[in-house]
Tab-separated table of C-alpha atoms in Angstrom:
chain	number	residue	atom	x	y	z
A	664	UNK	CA	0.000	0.000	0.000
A	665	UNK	CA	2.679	2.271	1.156
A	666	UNK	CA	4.453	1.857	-1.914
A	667	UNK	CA	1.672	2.627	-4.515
A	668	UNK	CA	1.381	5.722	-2.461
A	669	UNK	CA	4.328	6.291	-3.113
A	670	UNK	CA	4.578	5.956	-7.129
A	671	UNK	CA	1.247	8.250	-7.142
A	672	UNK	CA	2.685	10.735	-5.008
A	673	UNK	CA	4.292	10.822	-7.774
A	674	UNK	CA	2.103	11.481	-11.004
A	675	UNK	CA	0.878	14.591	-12.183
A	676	UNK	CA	-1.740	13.637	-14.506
A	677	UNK	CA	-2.693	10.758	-16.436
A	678	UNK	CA	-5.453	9.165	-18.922
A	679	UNK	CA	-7.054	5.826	-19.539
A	680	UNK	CA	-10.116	4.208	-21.464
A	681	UNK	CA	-12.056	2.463	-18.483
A	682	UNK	CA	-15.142	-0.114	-18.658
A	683	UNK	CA	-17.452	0.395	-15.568
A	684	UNK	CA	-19.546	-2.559	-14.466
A	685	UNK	CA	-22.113	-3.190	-11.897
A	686	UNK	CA	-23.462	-6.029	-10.632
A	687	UNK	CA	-25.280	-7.302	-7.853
A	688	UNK	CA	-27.373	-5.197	-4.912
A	689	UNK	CA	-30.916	-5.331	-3.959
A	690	UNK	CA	-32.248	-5.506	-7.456
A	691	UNK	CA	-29.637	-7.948	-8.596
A	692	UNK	CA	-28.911	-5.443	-11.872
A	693	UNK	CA	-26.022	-5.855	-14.236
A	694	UNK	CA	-24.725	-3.295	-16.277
A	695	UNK	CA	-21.905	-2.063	-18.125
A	696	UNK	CA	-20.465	1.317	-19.232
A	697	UNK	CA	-17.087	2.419	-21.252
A	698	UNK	CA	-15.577	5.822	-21.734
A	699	UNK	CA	-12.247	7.609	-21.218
A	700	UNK	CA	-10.358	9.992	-18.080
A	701	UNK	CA	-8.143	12.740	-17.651
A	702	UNK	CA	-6.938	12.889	-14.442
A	703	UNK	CA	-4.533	16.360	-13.852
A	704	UNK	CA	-3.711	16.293	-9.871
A	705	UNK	CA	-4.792	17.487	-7.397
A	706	UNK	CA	-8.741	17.535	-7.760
A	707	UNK	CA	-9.192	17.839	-11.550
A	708	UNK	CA	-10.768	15.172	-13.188
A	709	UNK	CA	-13.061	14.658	-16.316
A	710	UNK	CA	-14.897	11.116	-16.798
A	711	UNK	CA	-16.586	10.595	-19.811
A	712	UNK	CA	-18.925	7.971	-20.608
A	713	UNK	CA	-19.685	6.897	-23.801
A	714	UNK	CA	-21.751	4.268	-23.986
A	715	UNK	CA	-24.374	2.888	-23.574
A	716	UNK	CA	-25.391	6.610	-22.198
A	717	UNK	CA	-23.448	9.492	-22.460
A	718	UNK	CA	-22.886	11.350	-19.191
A	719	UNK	CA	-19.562	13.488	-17.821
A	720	UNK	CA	-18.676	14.198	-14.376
A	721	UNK	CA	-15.864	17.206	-14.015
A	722	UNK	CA	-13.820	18.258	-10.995
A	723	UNK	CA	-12.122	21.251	-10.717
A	724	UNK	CA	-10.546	20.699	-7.581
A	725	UNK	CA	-13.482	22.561	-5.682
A	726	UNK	CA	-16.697	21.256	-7.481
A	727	UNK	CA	-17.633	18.174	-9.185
A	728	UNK	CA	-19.844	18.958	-11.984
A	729	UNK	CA	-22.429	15.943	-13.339
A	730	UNK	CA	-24.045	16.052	-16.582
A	731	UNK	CA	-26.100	13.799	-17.698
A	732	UNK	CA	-27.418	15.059	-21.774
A	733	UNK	CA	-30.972	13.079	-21.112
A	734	UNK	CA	-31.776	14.866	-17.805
A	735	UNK	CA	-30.951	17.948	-19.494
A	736	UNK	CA	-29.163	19.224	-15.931
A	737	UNK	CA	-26.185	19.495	-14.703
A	738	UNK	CA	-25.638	18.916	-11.020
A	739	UNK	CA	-23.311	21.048	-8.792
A	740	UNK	CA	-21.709	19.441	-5.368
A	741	UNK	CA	-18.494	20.224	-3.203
A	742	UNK	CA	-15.109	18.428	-3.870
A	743	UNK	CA	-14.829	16.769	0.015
A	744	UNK	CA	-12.160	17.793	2.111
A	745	UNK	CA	-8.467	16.053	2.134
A	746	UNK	CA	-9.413	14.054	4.606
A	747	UNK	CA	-12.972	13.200	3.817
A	748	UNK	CA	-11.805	12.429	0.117
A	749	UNK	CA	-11.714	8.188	0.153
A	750	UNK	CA	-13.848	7.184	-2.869
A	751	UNK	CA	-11.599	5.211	-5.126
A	752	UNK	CA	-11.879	8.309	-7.883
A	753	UNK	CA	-10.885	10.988	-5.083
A	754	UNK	CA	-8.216	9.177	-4.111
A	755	UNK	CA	-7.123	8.910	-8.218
A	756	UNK	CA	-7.441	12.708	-8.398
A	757	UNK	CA	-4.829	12.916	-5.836
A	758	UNK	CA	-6.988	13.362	-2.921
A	759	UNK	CA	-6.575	10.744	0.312
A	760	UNK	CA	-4.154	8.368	1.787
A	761	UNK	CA	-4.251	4.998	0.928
A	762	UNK	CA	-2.000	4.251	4.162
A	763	UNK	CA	-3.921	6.703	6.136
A	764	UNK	CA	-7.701	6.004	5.612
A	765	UNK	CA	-6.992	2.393	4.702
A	766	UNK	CA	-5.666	-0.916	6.315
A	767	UNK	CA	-4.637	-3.231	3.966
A	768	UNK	CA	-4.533	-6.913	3.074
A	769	UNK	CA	-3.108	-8.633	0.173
A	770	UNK	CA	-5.608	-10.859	-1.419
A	771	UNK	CA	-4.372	-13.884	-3.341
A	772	UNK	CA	-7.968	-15.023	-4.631
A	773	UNK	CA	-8.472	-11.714	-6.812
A	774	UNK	CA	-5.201	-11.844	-8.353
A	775	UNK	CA	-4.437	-12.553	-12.203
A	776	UNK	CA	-1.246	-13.560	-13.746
A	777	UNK	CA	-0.752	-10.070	-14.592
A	778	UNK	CA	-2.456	-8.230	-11.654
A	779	UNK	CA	-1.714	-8.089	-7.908
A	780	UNK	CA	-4.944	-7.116	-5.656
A	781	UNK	CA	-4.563	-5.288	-2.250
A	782	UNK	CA	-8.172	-5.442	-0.391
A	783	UNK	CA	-8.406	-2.266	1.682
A	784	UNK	CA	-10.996	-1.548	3.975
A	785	UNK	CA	-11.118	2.321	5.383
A	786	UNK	CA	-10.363	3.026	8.759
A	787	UNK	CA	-13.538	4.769	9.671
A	788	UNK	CA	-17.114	3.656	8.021
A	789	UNK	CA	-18.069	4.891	4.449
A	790	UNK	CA	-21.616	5.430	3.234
A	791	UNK	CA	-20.667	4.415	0.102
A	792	UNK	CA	-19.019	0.902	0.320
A	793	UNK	CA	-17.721	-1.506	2.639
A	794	UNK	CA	-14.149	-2.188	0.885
A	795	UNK	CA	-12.236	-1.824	-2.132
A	796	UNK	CA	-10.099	-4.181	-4.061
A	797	UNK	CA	-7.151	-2.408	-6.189
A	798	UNK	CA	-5.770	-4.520	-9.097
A	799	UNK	CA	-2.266	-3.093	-9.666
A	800	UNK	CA	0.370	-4.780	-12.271
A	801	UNK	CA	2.849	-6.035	-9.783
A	802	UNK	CA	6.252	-4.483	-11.631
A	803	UNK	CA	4.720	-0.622	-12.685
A	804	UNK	CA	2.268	-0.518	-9.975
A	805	UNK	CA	0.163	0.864	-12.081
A	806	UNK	CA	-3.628	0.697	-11.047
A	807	UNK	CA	-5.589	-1.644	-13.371
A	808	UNK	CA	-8.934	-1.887	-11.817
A	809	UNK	CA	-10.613	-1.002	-8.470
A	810	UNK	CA	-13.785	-2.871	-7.177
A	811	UNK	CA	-16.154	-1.763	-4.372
A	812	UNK	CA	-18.351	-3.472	-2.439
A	813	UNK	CA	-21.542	-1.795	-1.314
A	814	UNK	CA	-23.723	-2.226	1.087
A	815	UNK	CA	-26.561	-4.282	-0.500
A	816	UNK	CA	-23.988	-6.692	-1.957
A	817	UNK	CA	-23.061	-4.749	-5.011
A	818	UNK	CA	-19.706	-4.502	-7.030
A	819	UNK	CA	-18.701	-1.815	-8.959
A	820	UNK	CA	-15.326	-2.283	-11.213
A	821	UNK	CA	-13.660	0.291	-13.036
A	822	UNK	CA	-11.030	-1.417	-15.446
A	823	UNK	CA	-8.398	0.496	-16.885
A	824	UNK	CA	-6.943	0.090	-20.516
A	825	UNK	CA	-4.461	2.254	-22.522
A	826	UNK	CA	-3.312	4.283	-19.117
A	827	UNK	CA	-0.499	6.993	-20.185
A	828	UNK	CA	0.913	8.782	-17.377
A	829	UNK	CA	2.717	12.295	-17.116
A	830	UNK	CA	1.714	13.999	-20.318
């Protein structure tokens, strides 16, 4: 953990095509999204889904803008303080402490031949999810997918493709 910190510490800003699935929870949905981010740290950030819907979600670094072209809205919010900031896309942007707000445990079960998985769990409760599961390629450390696990027994995967790092 300590040592992905490290290498992030690290990066300025980088980009990646991502597939975002969901699966599980109350209603026992499944679905699956695609699209690309731009990640420029600290706190900027600009996700943009493709398909099936198109949707974007900015962050300046003070607000996180959604829009969402059906609803014909865009919704304003806060960026969360540093230390509030431990969604797994917060703590991409640069905000959070994976040693700090996590304790971690290496998990041999979710591993692949070409990923290593770290299950961290944060240190105080989250709304939001119960743990996440980092898939990082065990020689660049780089991050290729990050699961959370809900409360209602959903899991929500964002897998990383084509990641290029300070551009």
């Amino acid at each position: 953990a300590r040592a992905i910190q490290a290498r992030y510490d690290g990066i300025r800003d980088f980009s990646a095509d991502f597939v975002h699935s969901y699966r599980g929870g109350l209603l026992r949905t499944e679905t699956r999204e695609r699209g690309t981010v731009v990640v420029k740290r600290p706190g900027r950030m600009k996700w943009i889904y493709t398909a099936p819907e198109q949707k974007q979600f900015v962050a300046d670094g003070l607000k996180v803008y959604s829009y969402i072209p059906q609803d014909r809205q865009v919704i304003v919010s806060d960026v969360p303080a540093e230390d509030q900031a431990t969604t797994p896309a917060l703590f991409l942007a640069g905000k959070g402490d994976i040693s700090r707000d996590f304790s971690a445990a290496y998990l041999t079960d979710a591993a692949t031949q070409d990923t290593v998985a770290l299950r961290l769990t944060p240190r105080k409760a989250e709304p939001e999810y119960e743990y996440l599961i980092m898939s990082v390629d065990p020689t660049s450390l780089q991050i290729r997918a990050l699961t959370t696990r809900d409360a209602q027994g959903g899991e929500s995967t964002l897998t990383f493709t084509n990641l290029k790092e300070n551009r």
